[in-house]
JSON list of C-alpha atoms and ligand atoms in Angstrom, two decimals:
[
{"chain": "A", "resi": 1, "resn": "MET", "atom": "CA", "xyz": [53.54, -108.88, 12.35]},
{"chain": "A", "resi": 2, "resn": "PRO", "atom": "CA", "xyz": [51.39, -105.50, 11.79]},
{"chain": "A", "resi": 3, "resn": "PRO", "atom": "CA", "xyz": [47.70, -106.49, 10.57]},
{"chain": "A", "resi": 4, "resn": "GLU", "atom": "CA", "xyz": [47.62, -106.37, 6.68]},
{"chain": "A", "resi": 5, "resn": "ARG", "atom": "CA", "xyz": [46.21, -103.26, 5.11]},
{"chain": "A", "resi": 6, "resn": "ARG", "atom": "CA", "xyz": [43.98, -103.72, 2.19]},
{"chain": "A", "resi": 7, "resn": "ALA", "atom": "CA", "xyz": [43.30, -101.38, -0.75]},
{"chain": "A", "resi": 8, "resn": "LEU", "atom": "CA", "xyz": [39.89, -102.53, -2.75]},
{"chain": "A", "resi": 9, "resn": "LEU", "atom": "CA", "xyz": [39.88, -101.90, -6.42]},
{"chain": "A", "resi": 10, "resn": "THR", "atom": "CA", "xyz": [36.98, -102.12, -8.69]},
{"chain": "A", "resi": 11, "resn": "GLY", "atom": "CA", "xyz": [36.39, -102.57, -12.17]},
{"chain": "A", "resi": 12, "resn": "PHE", "atom": "CA", "xyz": [33.30, -102.93, -14.40]},
{"chain": "A", "resi": 13, "resn": "GLU", "atom": "CA", "xyz": [32.04, -105.83, -16.27]},
{"chain": "A", "resi": 14, "resn": "ALA", "atom": "CA", "xyz": [31.55, -105.02, -20.43]},
{"chain": "A", "resi": 15, "resn": "TYR", "atom": "CA", "xyz": [28.69, -103.26, -21.02]},
{"chain": "A", "resi": 16, "resn": "GLY", "atom": "CA", "xyz": [26.68, -101.52, -24.17]},
{"chain": "A", "resi": 17, "resn": "GLY", "atom": "CA", "xyz": [27.34, -104.40, -26.41]},
{"chain": "A", "resi": 18, "resn": "ARG", "atom": "CA", "xyz": [31.08, -104.46, -26.13]},
{"chain": "A", "resi": 19, "resn": "GLY", "atom": "CA", "xyz": [33.02, -107.79, -25.48]},
{"chain": "A", "resi": 20, "resn": "ASP", "atom": "CA", "xyz": [35.41, -106.66, -22.65]},
{"chain": "A", "resi": 21, "resn": "ASN", "atom": "CA", "xyz": [35.96, -103.79, -20.18]},
{"chain": "A", "resi": 22, "resn": "PRO", "atom": "CA", "xyz": [39.54, -102.54, -19.60]},
{"chain": "A", "resi": 23, "resn": "SER", "atom": "CA", "xyz": [38.77, -101.78, -15.97]},
{"chain": "A", "resi": 24, "resn": "ALA", "atom": "CA", "xyz": [37.71, -105.31, -15.28]},
{"chain": "A", "resi": 25, "resn": "LEU", "atom": "CA", "xyz": [40.87, -106.35, -16.92]},
{"chain": "A", "resi": 26, "resn": "VAL", "atom": "CA", "xyz": [42.93, -104.04, -14.73]},
{"chain": "A", "resi": 27, "resn": "ALA", "atom": "CA", "xyz": [41.16, -105.22, -11.36]},
{"chain": "A", "resi": 28, "resn": "GLU", "atom": "CA", "xyz": [42.03, -108.67, -12.34]},
{"chain": "A", "resi": 29, "resn": "ALA", "atom": "CA", "xyz": [45.36, -108.01, -13.25]},
{"chain": "A", "resi": 30, "resn": "LEU", "atom": "CA", "xyz": [46.10, -106.17, -9.83]},
{"chain": "A", "resi": 31, "resn": "ASP", "atom": "CA", "xyz": [44.61, -108.55, -7.63]},
{"chain": "A", "resi": 32, "resn": "GLY", "atom": "CA", "xyz": [46.76, -109.98, -5.07]},
{"chain": "A", "resi": 33, "resn": "GLN", "atom": "CA", "xyz": [49.56, -107.35, -5.51]},
{"chain": "A", "resi": 34, "resn": "VAL", "atom": "CA", "xyz": [51.17, -105.51, -2.60]},
{"chain": "A", "resi": 35, "resn": "ILE", "atom": "CA", "xyz": [51.07, -101.78, -3.89]},
{"chain": "A", "resi": 36, "resn": "GLY", "atom": "CA", "xyz": [52.23, -98.89, -1.54]},
{"chain": "A", "resi": 37, "resn": "GLY", "atom": "CA", "xyz": [52.39, -101.35, 1.32]},
{"chain": "A", "resi": 38, "resn": "LEU", "atom": "CA", "xyz": [48.56, -102.34, 0.59]},
{"chain": "A", "resi": 39, "resn": "LYS", "atom": "CA", "xyz": [47.18, -105.76, -0.51]},
{"chain": "A", "resi": 40, "resn": "VAL", "atom": "CA", "xyz": [44.88, -105.18, -3.57]},
{"chain": "A", "resi": 41, "resn": "VAL", "atom": "CA", "xyz": [41.69, -106.65, -3.44]},
{"chain": "A", "resi": 42, "resn": "GLY", "atom": "CA", "xyz": [40.33, -106.24, -7.34]},
{"chain": "A", "resi": 43, "resn": "ARG", "atom": "CA", "xyz": [36.76, -107.15, -7.77]},
{"chain": "A", "resi": 44, "resn": "VAL", "atom": "CA", "xyz": [34.58, -106.95, -10.87]},
{"chain": "A", "resi": 45, "resn": "LEU", "atom": "CA", "xyz": [31.08, -105.09, -10.55]},
{"chain": "A", "resi": 46, "resn": "PRO", "atom": "CA", "xyz": [27.87, -105.72, -12.54]},
{"chain": "A", "resi": 47, "resn": "VAL", "atom": "CA", "xyz": [26.97, -102.88, -14.77]},
{"chain": "A", "resi": 48, "resn": "ALA", "atom": "CA", "xyz": [23.54, -102.69, -13.01]},
{"chain": "A", "resi": 49, "resn": "LEU", "atom": "CA", "xyz": [21.95, -100.05, -10.60]},
{"chain": "A", "resi": 50, "resn": "ALA", "atom": "CA", "xyz": [19.97, -102.64, -8.71]},
{"chain": "A", "resi": 51, "resn": "GLY", "atom": "CA", "xyz": [21.90, -103.88, -5.75]},
{"chain": "A", "resi": 52, "resn": "LEU", "atom": "CA", "xyz": [25.23, -101.61, -6.58]},
{"chain": "A", "resi": 53, "resn": "ALA", "atom": "CA", "xyz": [24.85, -99.63, -3.30]},
{"chain": "A", "resi": 54, "resn": "ALA", "atom": "CA", "xyz": [24.44, -103.08, -1.25]},
{"chain": "A", "resi": 55, "resn": "ARG", "atom": "CA", "xyz": [27.37, -104.82, -3.39]},
{"chain": "A", "resi": 56, "resn": "LEU", "atom": "CA", "xyz": [29.67, -101.66, -2.62]},
{"chain": "A", "resi": 57, "resn": "GLU", "atom": "CA", "xyz": [28.82, -101.83, 1.23]},
{"chain": "A", "resi": 58, "resn": "ARG", "atom": "CA", "xyz": [29.34, -105.58, 1.60]},
{"chain": "A", "resi": 59, "resn": "LEU", "atom": "CA", "xyz": [32.81, -105.13, -0.26]},
{"chain": "A", "resi": 60, "resn": "ILE", "atom": "CA", "xyz": [33.82, -102.54, 1.99]},
{"chain": "A", "resi": 61, "resn": "ALA", "atom": "CA", "xyz": [32.55, -104.53, 5.16]},
{"chain": "A", "resi": 62, "resn": "ARG", "atom": "CA", "xyz": [34.24, -107.70, 4.14]},
{"chain": "A", "resi": 63, "resn": "THR", "atom": "CA", "xyz": [37.60, -105.92, 3.10]},
{"chain": "A", "resi": 64, "resn": "ARG", "atom": "CA", "xyz": [38.04, -103.30, 5.50]},
{"chain": "A", "resi": 65, "resn": "PRO", "atom": "CA", "xyz": [40.14, -101.22, 3.14]},
{"chain": "A", "resi": 66, "resn": "SER", "atom": "CA", "xyz": [42.55, -98.45, 4.09]},
{"chain": "A", "resi": 67, "resn": "LEU", "atom": "CA", "xyz": [42.05, -96.96, 0.10]},
{"chain": "A", "resi": 68, "resn": "VAL", "atom": "CA", "xyz": [39.34, -97.56, -2.29]},
{"chain": "A", "resi": 69, "resn": "ILE", "atom": "CA", "xyz": [39.66, -96.98, -6.05]},
{"chain": "A", "resi": 70, "resn": "ALA", "atom": "CA", "xyz": [37.16, -97.69, -8.41]},
{"chain": "A", "resi": 71, "resn": "THR", "atom": "CA", "xyz": [37.60, -97.65, -12.39]},
{"chain": "A", "resi": 72, "resn": "GLY", "atom": "CA", "xyz": [35.48, -97.77, -15.50]},
{"chain": "A", "resi": 73, "resn": "GLN", "atom": "CA", "xyz": [35.80, -97.42, -19.14]},
{"chain": "A", "resi": 74, "resn": "ALA", "atom": "CA", "xyz": [35.10, -94.25, -20.87]},
{"chain": "A", "resi": 75, "resn": "PRO", "atom": "CA", "xyz": [34.69, -94.97, -24.58]},
{"chain": "A", "resi": 76, "resn": "GLY", "atom": "CA", "xyz": [36.13, -91.90, -26.68]},
{"chain": "A", "resi": 77, "resn": "GLU", "atom": "CA", "xyz": [38.27, -90.81, -23.85]},
{"chain": "A", "resi": 78, "resn": "PRO", "atom": "CA", "xyz": [41.68, -90.29, -25.00]},
{"chain": "A", "resi": 79, "resn": "VAL", "atom": "CA", "xyz": [43.49, -90.14, -21.67]},
{"chain": "A", "resi": 80, "resn": "ILE", "atom": "CA", "xyz": [43.41, -91.58, -18.28]},
{"chain": "A", "resi": 81, "resn": "ARG", "atom": "CA", "xyz": [40.60, -89.52, -16.36]},
{"chain": "A", "resi": 82, "resn": "LEU", "atom": "CA", "xyz": [41.01, -88.83, -12.55]},
{"chain": "A", "resi": 83, "resn": "GLU", "atom": "CA", "xyz": [37.43, -87.97, -11.29]},
{"chain": "A", "resi": 84, "resn": "ARG", "atom": "CA", "xyz": [37.00, -85.18, -9.04]},
{"chain": "A", "resi": 85, "resn": "ILE", "atom": "CA", "xyz": [33.28, -85.53, -7.90]},
{"chain": "A", "resi": 86, "resn": "GLY", "atom": "CA", "xyz": [30.41, -87.90, -7.94]},
{"chain": "A", "resi": 87, "resn": "VAL", "atom": "CA", "xyz": [26.85, -86.58, -8.14]},
{"chain": "A", "resi": 88, "resn": "ASN", "atom": "CA", "xyz": [23.82, -87.56, -6.69]},
{"chain": "A", "resi": 89, "resn": "LEU", "atom": "CA", "xyz": [21.87, -88.04, -10.04]},
{"chain": "A", "resi": 90, "resn": "ALA", "atom": "CA", "xyz": [21.15, -91.05, -12.45]},
{"chain": "A", "resi": 91, "resn": "ASP", "atom": "CA", "xyz": [20.53, -90.24, -15.85]},
{"chain": "A", "resi": 92, "resn": "PHE", "atom": "CA", "xyz": [21.49, -93.27, -18.41]},
{"chain": "A", "resi": 93, "resn": "GLU", "atom": "CA", "xyz": [22.17, -92.77, -21.95]},
{"chain": "A", "resi": 94, "resn": "LEU", "atom": "CA", "xyz": [21.73, -96.50, -22.23]},
{"chain": "A", "resi": 95, "resn": "PRO", "atom": "CA", "xyz": [19.83, -99.21, -20.50]},
{"chain": "A", "resi": 96, "resn": "ASP", "atom": "CA", "xyz": [22.42, -100.86, -17.86]},
{"chain": "A", "resi": 97, "resn": "ASN", "atom": "CA", "xyz": [23.00, -104.62, -18.27]},
{"chain": "A", "resi": 98, "resn": "ARG", "atom": "CA", "xyz": [19.89, -105.45, -16.73]},
{"chain": "A", "resi": 99, "resn": "GLY", "atom": "CA", "xyz": [17.94, -103.47, -19.32]},
{"chain": "A", "resi": 100, "resn": "ARG", "atom": "CA", "xyz": [17.07, -100.97, -16.90]},
{"chain": "A", "resi": 101, "resn": "ARG", "atom": "CA", "xyz": [17.36, -97.15, -17.95]},
{"chain": "A", "resi": 102, "resn": "VAL", "atom": "CA", "xyz": [16.98, -94.64, -15.26]},
{"chain": "A", "resi": 103, "resn": "ARG", "atom": "CA", "xyz": [16.27, -90.93, -16.03]},
{"chain": "A", "resi": 104, "resn": "ASP", "atom": "CA", "xyz": [16.38, -87.77, -13.68]},
{"chain": "A", "resi": 105, "resn": "ARG", "atom": "CA", "xyz": [16.49, -89.62, -10.37]},
{"chain": "A", "resi": 106, "resn": "PRO", "atom": "CA", "xyz": [18.75, -89.01, -7.22]},
{"chain": "A", "resi": 107, "resn": "LEU", "atom": "CA", "xyz": [20.83, -92.15, -6.26]},
{"chain": "A", "resi": 108, "resn": "VAL", "atom": "CA", "xyz": [19.95, -91.33, -2.76]},
{"chain": "A", "resi": 109, "resn": "ARG", "atom": "CA", "xyz": [17.33, -89.41, -1.66]},
{"chain": "A", "resi": 110, "resn": "GLY", "atom": "CA", "xyz": [18.31, -86.87, 1.07]},
{"chain": "A", "resi": 111, "resn": "ALA", "atom": "CA", "xyz": [22.05, -87.31, 0.55]},
{"chain": "A", "resi": 112, "resn": "PRO", "atom": "CA", "xyz": [23.92, -84.51, -0.38]},
{"chain": "A", "resi": 113, "resn": "ASP", "atom": "CA", "xyz": [23.79, -83.28, -4.23]},
{"chain": "A", "resi": 114, "resn": "ALA", "atom": "CA", "xyz": [27.65, -84.19, -4.82]},
{"chain": "A", "resi": 115, "resn": "LEU", "atom": "CA", "xyz": [30.57, -85.75, -3.05]},
{"chain": "A", "resi": 116, "resn": "PHE", "atom": "CA", "xyz": [34.29, -84.73, -3.64]},
{"chain": "A", "resi": 117, "resn": "ALA", "atom": "CA", "xyz": [36.65, -87.57, -4.24]},
{"chain": "A", "resi": 118, "resn": "THR", "atom": "CA", "xyz": [39.44, -87.70, -1.23]},
{"chain": "A", "resi": 119, "resn": "LEU", "atom": "CA", "xyz": [42.40, -88.79, -3.47]},
{"chain": "A", "resi": 120, "resn": "PRO", "atom": "CA", "xyz": [45.48, -86.55, -3.76]},
{"chain": "A", "resi": 121, "resn": "LEU", "atom": "CA", "xyz": [44.52, -86.06, -7.58]},
{"chain": "A", "resi": 122, "resn": "ARG", "atom": "CA", "xyz": [47.31, -83.22, -8.27]},
{"chain": "A", "resi": 123, "resn": "ALA", "atom": "CA", "xyz": [50.22, -85.65, -6.91]},
{"chain": "A", "resi": 124, "resn": "ILE", "atom": "CA", "xyz": [48.48, -88.62, -9.01]},
{"chain": "A", "resi": 125, "resn": "HIS", "atom": "CA", "xyz": [48.17, -86.53, -12.09]},
{"chain": "A", "resi": 126, "resn": "ALA", "atom": "CA", "xyz": [51.71, -85.45, -11.64]},
{"chain": "A", "resi": 127, "resn": "ARG", "atom": "CA", "xyz": [52.93, -88.86, -11.24]},
{"chain": "A", "resi": 128, "resn": "LEU", "atom": "CA", "xyz": [51.41, -90.14, -14.19]},
{"chain": "A", "resi": 129, "resn": "VAL", "atom": "CA", "xyz": [52.58, -87.33, -16.42]},
{"chain": "A", "resi": 130, "resn": "ALA", "atom": "CA", "xyz": [56.24, -87.87, -15.15]},
{"chain": "A", "resi": 131, "resn": "ARG", "atom": "CA", "xyz": [55.97, -91.55, -16.27]},
{"chain": "A", "resi": 132, "resn": "GLY", "atom": "CA", "xyz": [54.88, -90.34, -19.69]},
{"chain": "A", "resi": 133, "resn": "ILE", "atom": "CA", "xyz": [50.94, -91.50, -19.26]},
{"chain": "A", "resi": 134, "resn": "PRO", "atom": "CA", "xyz": [48.37, -88.50, -20.52]},
{"chain": "A", "resi": 135, "resn": "ALA", "atom": "CA", "xyz": [46.08, -87.91, -17.74]},
{"chain": "A", "resi": 136, "resn": "ARG", "atom": "CA", "xyz": [43.54, -85.32, -16.78]},
{"chain": "A", "resi": 137, "resn": "LEU", "atom": "CA", "xyz": [41.47, -84.14, -14.07]},
{"chain": "A", "resi": 138, "resn": "SER", "atom": "CA", "xyz": [37.82, -84.33, -14.68]},
{"chain": "A", "resi": 139, "resn": "GLU", "atom": "CA", "xyz": [34.81, -82.48, -13.32]},
{"chain": "A", "resi": 140, "resn": "THR", "atom": "CA", "xyz": [32.17, -85.17, -14.27]},
{"chain": "A", "resi": 141, "resn": "ALA", "atom": "CA", "xyz": [32.02, -88.89, -14.26]},
{"chain": "A", "resi": 142, "resn": "GLY", "atom": "CA", "xyz": [28.80, -88.80, -16.17]},
{"chain": "A", "resi": 143, "resn": "LEU", "atom": "CA", "xyz": [25.50, -90.10, -14.99]},
{"chain": "A", "resi": 144, "resn": "TYR", "atom": "CA", "xyz": [25.77, -93.66, -15.57]},
{"chain": "A", "resi": 145, "resn": "LEU", "atom": "CA", "xyz": [27.10, -96.54, -13.19]},
{"chain": "A", "resi": 146, "resn": "CYS", "atom": "CA", "xyz": [30.44, -95.05, -13.11]},
{"chain": "A", "resi": 147, "resn": "ASN", "atom": "CA", "xyz": [29.13, -91.81, -11.36]},
{"chain": "A", "resi": 148, "resn": "ALA", "atom": "CA", "xyz": [26.69, -94.08, -9.29]},
{"chain": "A", "resi": 149, "resn": "ALA", "atom": "CA", "xyz": [29.86, -96.32, -7.90]},
{"chain": "A", "resi": 150, "resn": "LEU", "atom": "CA", "xyz": [31.70, -93.33, -7.02]},
{"chain": "A", "resi": 151, "resn": "PHE", "atom": "CA", "xyz": [29.09, -91.48, -5.08]},
{"chain": "A", "resi": 152, "resn": "HIS", "atom": "CA", "xyz": [28.06, -94.62, -3.18]},
{"chain": "A", "resi": 153, "resn": "LEU", "atom": "CA", "xyz": [31.48, -95.35, -2.47]},
{"chain": "A", "resi": 154, "resn": "LEU", "atom": "CA", "xyz": [32.18, -91.60, -1.08]},
{"chain": "A", "resi": 155, "resn": "LEU", "atom": "CA", "xyz": [28.83, -91.68, 0.86]},
{"chain": "A", "resi": 156, "resn": "ALA", "atom": "CA", "xyz": [29.52, -95.12, 2.52]},
{"chain": "A", "resi": 157, "resn": "LEU", "atom": "CA", "xyz": [33.11, -94.07, 3.42]},
{"chain": "A", "resi": 158, "resn": "LYS", "atom": "CA", "xyz": [32.04, -90.77, 4.89]},
{"chain": "A", "resi": 159, "resn": "GLY", "atom": "CA", "xyz": [35.71, -89.19, 4.07]},
{"chain": "A", "resi": 160, "resn": "LYS", "atom": "CA", "xyz": [37.14, -92.04, 6.61]},
{"chain": "A", "resi": 161, "resn": "VAL", "atom": "CA", "xyz": [39.07, -93.68, 3.67]},
{"chain": "A", "resi": 162, "resn": "PRO", "atom": "CA", "xyz": [40.37, -91.91, 0.68]},
{"chain": "A", "resi": 163, "resn": "CYS", "atom": "CA", "xyz": [38.35, -92.83, -2.26]},
{"chain": "A", "resi": 164, "resn": "GLY", "atom": "CA", "xyz": [38.12, -91.89, -5.99]},
{"chain": "A", "resi": 165, "resn": "PHE", "atom": "CA", "xyz": [37.30, -93.12, -9.64]},
{"chain": "A", "resi": 166, "resn": "VAL", "atom": "CA", "xyz": [39.50, -93.37, -12.63]},
{"chain": "A", "resi": 167, "resn": "HIS", "atom": "CA", "xyz": [37.95, -93.57, -15.97]},
{"chain": "A", "resi": 168, "resn": "LEU", "atom": "CA", "xyz": [39.99, -95.58, -18.54]},
{"chain": "A", "resi": 169, "resn": "PRO", "atom": "CA", "xyz": [40.03, -95.08, -22.36]},
{"chain": "A", "resi": 170, "resn": "SER", "atom": "CA", "xyz": [39.20, -97.89, -24.75]},
{"chain": "A", "resi": 171, "resn": "LEU", "atom": "CA", "xyz": [41.64, -100.72, -25.57]},
{"chain": "A", "resi": 172, "resn": "PRO", "atom": "CA", "xyz": [43.12, -100.65, -29.00]},
{"chain": "A", "resi": 173, "resn": "ALA", "atom": "CA", "xyz": [41.26, -103.95, -30.10]},
{"chain": "A", "resi": 174, "resn": "GLN", "atom": "CA", "xyz": [37.85, -102.61, -29.05]},
{"chain": "A", "resi": 175, "resn": "VAL", "atom": "CA", "xyz": [38.67, -99.65, -31.53]},
{"chain": "A", "resi": 176, "resn": "ALA", "atom": "CA", "xyz": [39.98, -101.83, -34.22]},
{"chain": "A", "resi": 177, "resn": "ARG", "atom": "CA", "xyz": [36.71, -103.78, -33.84]},
{"chain": "A", "resi": 178, "resn": "GLY", "atom": "CA", "xyz": [34.90, -100.54, -34.43]},
{"chain": "A", "resi": 179, "resn": "GLY", "atom": "CA", "xyz": [32.92, -100.67, -31.30]},
{"chain": "A", "resi": 180, "resn": "GLY", "atom": "CA", "xyz": [29.86, -102.53, -30.35]},
{"chain": "A", "resi": 181, "resn": "GLY", "atom": "CA", "xyz": [26.38, -102.11, -29.85]},
{"chain": "A", "resi": 182, "resn": "GLY", "atom": "CA", "xyz": [26.12, -99.46, -32.58]},
{"chain": "A", "resi": 183, "resn": "ARG", "atom": "CA", "xyz": [27.69, -96.92, -30.67]},
{"chain": "A", "resi": 184, "resn": "ASP", "atom": "CA", "xyz": [29.94, -94.11, -32.11]},
{"chain": "A", "resi": 185, "resn": "ASP", "atom": "CA", "xyz": [32.50, -93.90, -29.35]},
{"chain": "A", "resi": 186, "resn": "ASP", "atom": "CA", "xyz": [34.58, -96.78, -30.54]},
{"chain": "A", "resi": 187, "resn": "ARG", "atom": "CA", "xyz": [34.51, -95.99, -34.05]},
{"chain": "A", "resi": 188, "resn": "LEU", "atom": "CA", "xyz": [37.60, -95.13, -35.84]},
{"chain": "A", "resi": 189, "resn": "PRO", "atom": "CA", "xyz": [39.30, -92.72, -35.39]},
{"chain": "A", "resi": 190, "resn": "ALA", "atom": "CA", "xyz": [38.45, -93.15, -31.77]},
{"chain": "A", "resi": 191, "resn": "PRO", "atom": "CA", "xyz": [41.40, -93.03, -28.99]},
{"chain": "A", "resi": 192, "resn": "SER", "atom": "CA", "xyz": [42.57, -96.10, -27.19]},
{"chain": "A", "resi": 193, "resn": "MET", "atom": "CA", "xyz": [45.35, -97.15, -24.79]},
{"chain": "A", "resi": 194, "resn": "GLU", "atom": "CA", "xyz": [47.45, -100.33, -24.23]},
{"chain": "A", "resi": 195, "resn": "LEU", "atom": "CA", "xyz": [46.11, -102.51, -21.38]},
{"chain": "A", "resi": 196, "resn": "GLY", "atom": "CA", "xyz": [49.91, -102.40, -20.08]},
{"chain": "A", "resi": 197, "resn": "THR", "atom": "CA", "xyz": [49.75, -98.75, -19.81]},
{"chain": "A", "resi": 198, "resn": "MET", "atom": "CA", "xyz": [46.40, -98.47, -18.27]},
{"chain": "A", "resi": 199, "resn": "THR", "atom": "CA", "xyz": [47.32, -101.15, -15.80]},
{"chain": "A", "resi": 200, "resn": "GLU", "atom": "CA", "xyz": [50.52, -99.10, -14.70]},
{"chain": "A", "resi": 201, "resn": "ALA", "atom": "CA", "xyz": [48.49, -95.78, -14.53]},
{"chain": "A", "resi": 202, "resn": "VAL", "atom": "CA", "xyz": [46.16, -97.50, -12.20]},
{"chain": "A", "resi": 203, "resn": "ARG", "atom": "CA", "xyz": [49.24, -99.12, -10.30]},
{"chain": "A", "resi": 204, "resn": "LEU", "atom": "CA", "xyz": [50.66, -95.57, -9.96]},
{"chain": "A", "resi": 205, "resn": "VAL", "atom": "CA", "xyz": [47.12, -94.15, -8.48]},
{"chain": "A", "resi": 206, "resn": "LEU", "atom": "CA", "xyz": [47.21, -96.86, -5.88]},
{"chain": "A", "resi": 207, "resn": "GLU", "atom": "CA", "xyz": [50.97, -96.24, -5.07]},
{"chain": "A", "resi": 208, "resn": "VAL", "atom": "CA", "xyz": [50.63, -92.40, -4.79]},
{"chain": "A", "resi": 209, "resn": "SER", "atom": "CA", "xyz": [47.29, -92.47, -2.69]},
{"chain": "A", "resi": 210, "resn": "ALA", "atom": "CA", "xyz": [48.53, -95.27, -0.35]},
{"chain": "A", "resi": 211, "resn": "GLY", "atom": "CA", "xyz": [51.83, -92.95, 0.06]},
{"chain": "A", "resi": 212, "resn": "THR", "atom": "CA", "xyz": [49.94, -89.82, 1.08]},
{"chain": "A", "resi": 213, "resn": "ALA", "atom": "CA", "xyz": [46.68, -91.12, 3.09]},
{"chain": "A", "resi": 214, "resn": "ARG", "atom": "CA", "xyz": [47.55, -90.88, 6.90]},
{"chain": "A", "resi": 215, "resn": "PRO", "atom": "CA", "xyz": [45.54, -92.16, 9.51]},
{"chain": "A", "resi": 216, "resn": "THR", "atom": "CA", "xyz": [44.45, -89.18, 11.84]},
{"chain": "A", "resi": 217, "resn": "ARG", "atom": "CA", "xyz": [42.42, -89.08, 15.01]},
{"chain": "A", "resi": 218, "resn": "ARG", "atom": "CA", "xyz": [39.25, -88.17, 13.05]},
{"chain": "A", "resi": 219, "resn": "GLY", "atom": "CA", "xyz": [39.71, -90.99, 10.26]},
{"chain": "A", "resi": 220, "resn": "TRP", "atom": "CA", "xyz": [41.69, -91.21, 7.03]},
{"chain": "A", "resi": 221, "resn": "ARG", "atom": "CA", "xyz": [42.47, -88.12, 5.39]},
{"chain": "A", "resi": 222, "resn": "SER", "atom": "CA", "xyz": [44.67, -87.46, 2.08]},
{"chain": "A", "resi": 223, "resn": "GLY", "atom": "CA", "xyz": [46.22, -84.36, 0.84]},
{"chain": "A", "resi": 224, "resn": "THR", "atom": "CA", "xyz": [43.56, -82.70, -1.07]},
{"chain": "A", "resi": 225, "resn": "GLY", "atom": "CA", "xyz": [41.63, -80.81, 1.43]},
{"chain": "A", "resi": 226, "resn": "ARG", "atom": "CA", "xyz": [42.91, -77.22, 1.13]},
{"chain": "A", "resi": 227, "resn": "SER", "atom": "CA", "xyz": [40.33, -74.51, 1.12]},
{"chain": "A", "resi": 228, "resn": "ALA", "atom": "CA", "xyz": [40.63, -71.17, -1.37]},
{"chain": "B", "resi": 301, "resn": "LIG", "atom": "N1", "xyz": [31.86, -97.28, -17.74]},
{"chain": "B", "resi": 301, "resn": "LIG", "atom": "C1", "xyz": [30.63, -96.72, -17.55]},
{"chain": "B", "resi": 301, "resn": "LIG", "atom": "C2", "xyz": [29.83, -97.71, -16.74]},
{"chain": "B", "resi": 301, "resn": "LIG", "atom": "C3", "xyz": [30.72, -99.02, -16.76]},
{"chain": "B", "resi": 301, "resn": "LIG", "atom": "C4", "xyz": [31.93, -98.67, -17.32]},
{"chain": "B", "resi": 301, "resn": "LIG", "atom": "O1", "xyz": [32.97, -99.08, -17.27]},
{"chain": "B", "resi": 301, "resn": "LIG", "atom": "C5", "xyz": [30.40, -95.40, -17.09]},
{"chain": "B", "resi": 301, "resn": "LIG", "atom": "O2", "xyz": [31.30, -94.68, -17.10]},
{"chain": "B", "resi": 301, "resn": "LIG", "atom": "O3", "xyz": [29.39, -95.08, -16.33]}
]
């Protein structure tokens, strides 16, 4: 038997006064499934900057994944959003779940200003759209915890393991409730997407990424790296 290969899939807990987070529900739903030959290890992260990098590094060390997909909620976003880039900056528009609001601060001093996701984003986008799931490539994951997770993961993985971030819309029930925490993003007529559609989207992201990621002598690579 060949050794089991794993994909690490993370979601975030609820934040901003909302009762739930679709990314946590998707990570829990796919935990333990085998997708594209990889056993999915689904984990839910706290929405807190303190300890985030260490937690991600621990998860990588324990899981030794061949693929890492992080996910989070983007209230107000109508489609599946495939993040191209993580930036070395934290500037929170609201406090994290430990009450900490970071302004204008690099995530890691001395690290690069930005790192590119290493997933085959065009192929993923094409597969989602072919399945009838609206999706787009995005050039900013924000300056909050989702961007921080993407940046820390890309820094830790050093391009050796394909890694990227998927932002998910709000759940219909979140929009129906009119949002939480006094934020406008979830108020009607805000967009939403069914949990089943989002789960299928993340499943397809895993499948396409697992299919194109190939081991090379220099480590893992996926099909994005053509230069202009
Ligand atoms: N979304 C937030 C953090 C947690 C989440 O699910 C973000 O976009 O940064």
